[in-house]
Coordinates of C-alpha atoms in Angstrom, one line a residue:
X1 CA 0.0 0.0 0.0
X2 CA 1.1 3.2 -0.6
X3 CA 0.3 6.6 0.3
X4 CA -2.1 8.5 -2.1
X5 CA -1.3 11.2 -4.5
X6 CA -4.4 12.0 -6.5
X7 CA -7.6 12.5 -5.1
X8 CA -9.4 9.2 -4.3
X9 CA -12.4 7.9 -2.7
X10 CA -12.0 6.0 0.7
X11 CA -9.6 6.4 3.3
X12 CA -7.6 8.8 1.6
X13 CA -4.1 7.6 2.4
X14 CA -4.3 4.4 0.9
X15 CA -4.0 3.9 -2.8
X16 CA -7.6 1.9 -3.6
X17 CA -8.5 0.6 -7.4
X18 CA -11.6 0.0 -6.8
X19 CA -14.3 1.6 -4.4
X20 CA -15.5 0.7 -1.0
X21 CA -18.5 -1.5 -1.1
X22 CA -20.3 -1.1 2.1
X23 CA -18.4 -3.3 5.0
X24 CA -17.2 -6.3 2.6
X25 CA -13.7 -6.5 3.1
X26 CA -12.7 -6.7 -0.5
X27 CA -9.3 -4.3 0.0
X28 CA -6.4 -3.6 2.1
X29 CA -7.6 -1.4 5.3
X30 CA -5.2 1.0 6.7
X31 CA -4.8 -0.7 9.9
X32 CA -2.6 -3.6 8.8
X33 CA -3.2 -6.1 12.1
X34 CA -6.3 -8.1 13.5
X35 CA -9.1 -6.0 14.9
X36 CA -10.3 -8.2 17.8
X37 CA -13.2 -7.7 19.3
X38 CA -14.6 -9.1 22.7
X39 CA -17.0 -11.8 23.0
X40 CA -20.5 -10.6 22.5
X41 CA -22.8 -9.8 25.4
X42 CA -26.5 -9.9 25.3
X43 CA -28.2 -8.2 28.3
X44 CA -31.2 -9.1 30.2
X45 CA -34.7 -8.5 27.7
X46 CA -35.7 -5.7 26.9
X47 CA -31.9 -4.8 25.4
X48 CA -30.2 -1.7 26.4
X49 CA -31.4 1.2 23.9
X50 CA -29.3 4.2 23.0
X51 CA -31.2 7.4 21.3
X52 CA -28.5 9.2 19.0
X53 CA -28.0 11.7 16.0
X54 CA -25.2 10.1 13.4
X55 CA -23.0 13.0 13.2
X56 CA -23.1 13.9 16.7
X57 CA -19.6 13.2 18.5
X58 CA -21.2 12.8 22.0
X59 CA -23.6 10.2 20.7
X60 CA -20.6 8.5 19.2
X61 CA -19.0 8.2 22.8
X62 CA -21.6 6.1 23.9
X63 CA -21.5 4.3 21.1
X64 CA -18.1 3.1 21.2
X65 CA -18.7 2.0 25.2
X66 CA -21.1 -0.5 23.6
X67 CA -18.9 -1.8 20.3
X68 CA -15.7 -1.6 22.6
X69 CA -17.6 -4.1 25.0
X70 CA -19.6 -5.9 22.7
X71 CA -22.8 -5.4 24.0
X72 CA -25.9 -6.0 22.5
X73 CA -28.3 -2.7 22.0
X74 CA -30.9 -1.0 19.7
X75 CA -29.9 2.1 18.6
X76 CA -32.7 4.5 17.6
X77 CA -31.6 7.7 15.5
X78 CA -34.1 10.7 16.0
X79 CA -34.9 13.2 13.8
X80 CA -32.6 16.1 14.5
X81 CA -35.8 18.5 15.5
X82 CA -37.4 15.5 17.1
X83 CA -38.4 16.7 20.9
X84 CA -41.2 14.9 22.0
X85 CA -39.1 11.8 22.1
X86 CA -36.4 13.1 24.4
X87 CA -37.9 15.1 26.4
X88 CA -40.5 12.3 27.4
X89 CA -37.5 10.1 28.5
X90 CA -35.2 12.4 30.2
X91 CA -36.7 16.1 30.6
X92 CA -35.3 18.0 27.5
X93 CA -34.5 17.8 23.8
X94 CA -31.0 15.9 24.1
X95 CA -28.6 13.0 22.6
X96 CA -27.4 10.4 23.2
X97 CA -29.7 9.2 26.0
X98 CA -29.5 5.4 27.6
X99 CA -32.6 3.7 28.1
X100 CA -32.3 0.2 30.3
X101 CA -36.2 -1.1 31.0
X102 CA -34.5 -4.0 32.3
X103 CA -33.3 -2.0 35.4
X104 CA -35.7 1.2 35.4
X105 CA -32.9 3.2 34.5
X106 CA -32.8 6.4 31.8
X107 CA -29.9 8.7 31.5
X108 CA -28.2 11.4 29.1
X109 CA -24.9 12.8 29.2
X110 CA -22.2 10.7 27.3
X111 CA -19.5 10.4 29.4
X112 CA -22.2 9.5 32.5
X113 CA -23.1 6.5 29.9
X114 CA -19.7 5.6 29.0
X115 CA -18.8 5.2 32.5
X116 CA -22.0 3.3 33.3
X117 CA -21.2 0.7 30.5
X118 CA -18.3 0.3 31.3
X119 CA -18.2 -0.3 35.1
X120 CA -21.3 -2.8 34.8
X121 CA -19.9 -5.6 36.2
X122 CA -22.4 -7.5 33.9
X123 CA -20.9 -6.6 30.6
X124 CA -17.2 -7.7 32.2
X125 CA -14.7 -5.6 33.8
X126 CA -13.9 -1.9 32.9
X127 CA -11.7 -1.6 29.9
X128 CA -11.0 2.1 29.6
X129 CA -8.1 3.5 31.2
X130 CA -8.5 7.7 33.2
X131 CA -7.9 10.4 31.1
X132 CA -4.8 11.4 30.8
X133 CA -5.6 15.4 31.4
X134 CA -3.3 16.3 28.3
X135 CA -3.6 19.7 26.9
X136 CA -2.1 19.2 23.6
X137 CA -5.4 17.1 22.1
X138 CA -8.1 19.5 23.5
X139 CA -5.0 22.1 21.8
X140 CA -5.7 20.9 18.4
X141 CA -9.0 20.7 19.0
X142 CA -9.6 24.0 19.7
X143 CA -7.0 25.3 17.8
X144 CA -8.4 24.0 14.4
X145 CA -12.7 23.8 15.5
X146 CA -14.0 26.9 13.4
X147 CA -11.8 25.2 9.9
X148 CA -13.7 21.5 10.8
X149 CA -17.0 23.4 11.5
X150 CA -17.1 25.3 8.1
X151 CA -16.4 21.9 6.3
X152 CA -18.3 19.6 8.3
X153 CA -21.7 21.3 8.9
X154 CA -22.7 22.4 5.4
X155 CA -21.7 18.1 4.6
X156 CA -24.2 16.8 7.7
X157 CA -27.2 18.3 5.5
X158 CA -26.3 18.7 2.2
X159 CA -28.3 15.5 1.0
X160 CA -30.6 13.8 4.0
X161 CA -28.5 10.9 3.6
X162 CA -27.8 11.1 7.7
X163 CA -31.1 9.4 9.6
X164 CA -31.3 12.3 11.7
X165 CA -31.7 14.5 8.5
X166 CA -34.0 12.4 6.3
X167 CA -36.3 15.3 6.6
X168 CA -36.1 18.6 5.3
X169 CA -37.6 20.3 8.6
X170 CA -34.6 18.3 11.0
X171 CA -32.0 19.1 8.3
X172 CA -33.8 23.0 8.4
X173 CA -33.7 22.7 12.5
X174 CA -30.1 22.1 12.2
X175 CA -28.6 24.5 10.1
X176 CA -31.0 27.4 12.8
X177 CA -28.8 25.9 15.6
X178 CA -25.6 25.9 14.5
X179 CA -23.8 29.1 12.6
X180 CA -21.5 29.0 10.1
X181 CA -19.0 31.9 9.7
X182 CA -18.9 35.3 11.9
X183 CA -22.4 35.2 13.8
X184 CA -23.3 35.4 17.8
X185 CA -25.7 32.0 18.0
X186 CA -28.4 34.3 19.4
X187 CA -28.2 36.5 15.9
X188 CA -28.2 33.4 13.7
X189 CA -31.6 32.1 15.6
X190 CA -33.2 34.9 15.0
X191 CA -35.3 35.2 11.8
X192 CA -35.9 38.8 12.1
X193 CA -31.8 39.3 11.6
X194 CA -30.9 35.7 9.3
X195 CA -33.9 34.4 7.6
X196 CA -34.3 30.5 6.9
X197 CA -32.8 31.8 3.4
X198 CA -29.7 33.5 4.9
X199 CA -28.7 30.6 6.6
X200 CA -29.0 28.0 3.8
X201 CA -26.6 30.9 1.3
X202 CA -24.0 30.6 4.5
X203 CA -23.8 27.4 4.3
X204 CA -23.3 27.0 0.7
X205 CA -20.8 29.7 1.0
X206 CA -18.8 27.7 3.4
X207 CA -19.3 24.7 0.9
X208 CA -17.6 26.8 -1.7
X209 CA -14.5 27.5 0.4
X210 CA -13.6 24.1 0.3
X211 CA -10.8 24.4 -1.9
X212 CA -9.7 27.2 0.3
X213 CA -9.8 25.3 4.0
X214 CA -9.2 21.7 2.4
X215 CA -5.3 22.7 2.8
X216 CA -5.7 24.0 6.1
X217 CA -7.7 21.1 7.3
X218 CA -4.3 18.7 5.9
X219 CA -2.0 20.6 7.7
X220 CA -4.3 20.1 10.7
X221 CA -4.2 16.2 10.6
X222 CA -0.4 16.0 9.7
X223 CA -0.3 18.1 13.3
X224 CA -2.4 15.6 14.9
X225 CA -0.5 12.8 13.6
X226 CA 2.3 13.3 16.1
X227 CA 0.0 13.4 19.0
X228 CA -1.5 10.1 18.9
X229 CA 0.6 7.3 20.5
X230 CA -0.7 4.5 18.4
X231 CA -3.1 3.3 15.9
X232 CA -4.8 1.0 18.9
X233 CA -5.0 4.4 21.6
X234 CA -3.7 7.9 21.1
X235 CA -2.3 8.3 24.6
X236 CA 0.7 5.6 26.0
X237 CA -0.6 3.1 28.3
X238 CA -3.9 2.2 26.4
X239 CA -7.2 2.2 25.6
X240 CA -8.9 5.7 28.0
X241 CA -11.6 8.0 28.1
X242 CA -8.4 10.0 25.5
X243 CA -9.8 7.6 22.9
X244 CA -13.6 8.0 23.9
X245 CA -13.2 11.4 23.4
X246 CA -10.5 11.9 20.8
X247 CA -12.7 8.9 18.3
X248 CA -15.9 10.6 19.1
X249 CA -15.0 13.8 17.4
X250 CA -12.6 12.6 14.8
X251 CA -14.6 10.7 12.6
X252 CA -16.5 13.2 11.7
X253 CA -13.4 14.5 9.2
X254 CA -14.6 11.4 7.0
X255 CA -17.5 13.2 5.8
X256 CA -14.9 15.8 4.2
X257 CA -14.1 14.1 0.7
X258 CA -10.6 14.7 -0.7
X259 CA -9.6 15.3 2.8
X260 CA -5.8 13.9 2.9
X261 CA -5.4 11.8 6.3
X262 CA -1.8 10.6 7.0
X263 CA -0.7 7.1 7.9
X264 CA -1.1 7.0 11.5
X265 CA -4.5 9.5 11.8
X266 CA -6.2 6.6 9.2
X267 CA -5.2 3.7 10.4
X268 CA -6.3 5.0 14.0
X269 CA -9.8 5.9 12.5
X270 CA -9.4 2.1 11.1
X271 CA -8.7 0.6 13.7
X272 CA -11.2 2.2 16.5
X273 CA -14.1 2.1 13.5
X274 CA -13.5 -1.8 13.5
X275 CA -13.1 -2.2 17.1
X276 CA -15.8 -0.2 18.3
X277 CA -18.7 -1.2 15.1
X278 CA -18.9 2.6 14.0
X279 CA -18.8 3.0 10.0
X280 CA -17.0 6.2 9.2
X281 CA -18.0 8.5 6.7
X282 CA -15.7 7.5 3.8
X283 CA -18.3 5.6 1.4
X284 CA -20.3 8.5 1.5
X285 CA -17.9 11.7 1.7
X286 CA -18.7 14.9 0.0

């Protein structure tokens, strides 16, 4: 395998002749080793349900507590402006939210969930190492958040493939809650200052800077290449709440097509995509 000049489909690092066919593993992955996962677990009837949005990177932490374990769940995606559904269960319009009938118990937050998974002595002993408390990730994340967000956000609803924006009044709900370019959130909410229209010619405007941030965003991945440890966990010592968090916001770049990942940054996103049962975005990249 070699790394990828030209502008391919897939997991842009790795040279690929033909394209990705949903999860048949017809080609060389980036992660070169085994992916083994643990022995599957299969609670107590009714199954543990998780409510989630796709895209959302604090859905996708409690989603990898449940692949990284190998527990049995339903996941149920709600429509993005769905709030009859979340607030029944928990009080307010929220994801991801847990739902275990078995044991009466209904909680949001992602981290709270993670932790819950994963110190249920019934789905095996805790696997997840402390955070580590470095700076330098939640550096680069902040350091490079406004170039992801222009590239990312315009890509969530630009064609209702996402469950959460199969209809045009979630995908219309969405782009009202969350601004693209130079705007105070309470000045983008308001119709009497951006108009439904306003906001959907912003984010077509940020769509047509790609070629502008696409370099920015490159440079932005070969930085975070030195700071993960390993394609199996991005801090030494081992799987940690590093990777829950790190995984859970990361694989959102996979929506960005053309988007050139190095080495080390793909095979990680190979590897904890395998491990935990999460599909990135590559197949469907725009």
């Amino acid at each position: 395998n070699s790394l990828a000049t030209s502008k391919s489909s897939g997991l842009r690092t790795m040279a690929r002749k033909s394209p990705i066919l949903c999860s048949l593993d017809l080609q060389a992955k980036p992660y070169a080793g085994k992916v083994e996962r643990a022995p599957a677990i299969t609670p107590k009837s009714p199954l543990p349900t998780l409510y989630v949005y796709d895209h959302c990177p604090f859905c996708i932490r409690a989603r990898m507590i449940f692949g990284l374990k190998n527990v049995r769940h339903e996941l149920r995606f709600m429509a993005n402006d769905e709030v009859d559904i979340p607030t029944g269960l928990v009080g307010k319009k929220i994801a991801p939210i847990l739902e275990m009938k078995s044991i009466g118990l209904t909680m949001p937050e992602s981290m709270d969930i993670v932790k819950r998974i994963d110190e249920d002595e019934s789905f095996g002993a805790p696997i997840l190492r402390p955070a580590s408390g470095r700076k330098d990730l939640s550096a680069w994340q902040e350091k490079h958040s406004e170039t992801f967000r222009l590239l990312q956000r315009p890509r969530y609803v630009a064609t209702g493939i996402l469950p959460e924006f199969a209809f045009s009044s979630a995908r219309d709900a969405y782009v009202k809650n969350h601004p693209v370019g130079d705007f105070t959130k309470a000045d983008w909410k308001d119709d009497s200052k951006c108009s439904p229209e306003f906001r959907w010619g912003e984010y077509r405007k940020a769509m047509q800077r790609t070629a502008e941030l696409l370099p920015v965003a490159n440079d932005a991945i070969k930085e975070l290449d030195q700071l993960i440890f390993a394609p199996e966990h991005c801090t030494e010592g081992g799987l940690s709440y590093d990777d829950i968090d790190l995984f859970g916001r990361l694989r959102s770049v996979t929506i960005i097509k053309d988007l050139v990942l190095t080495e080390k940054v793909a095979a990680y996103l190979d590897y904890m995509s395998r491990k935990c049962d999460i599909p990135l975005y590559d197949p469907v990249a725009i």
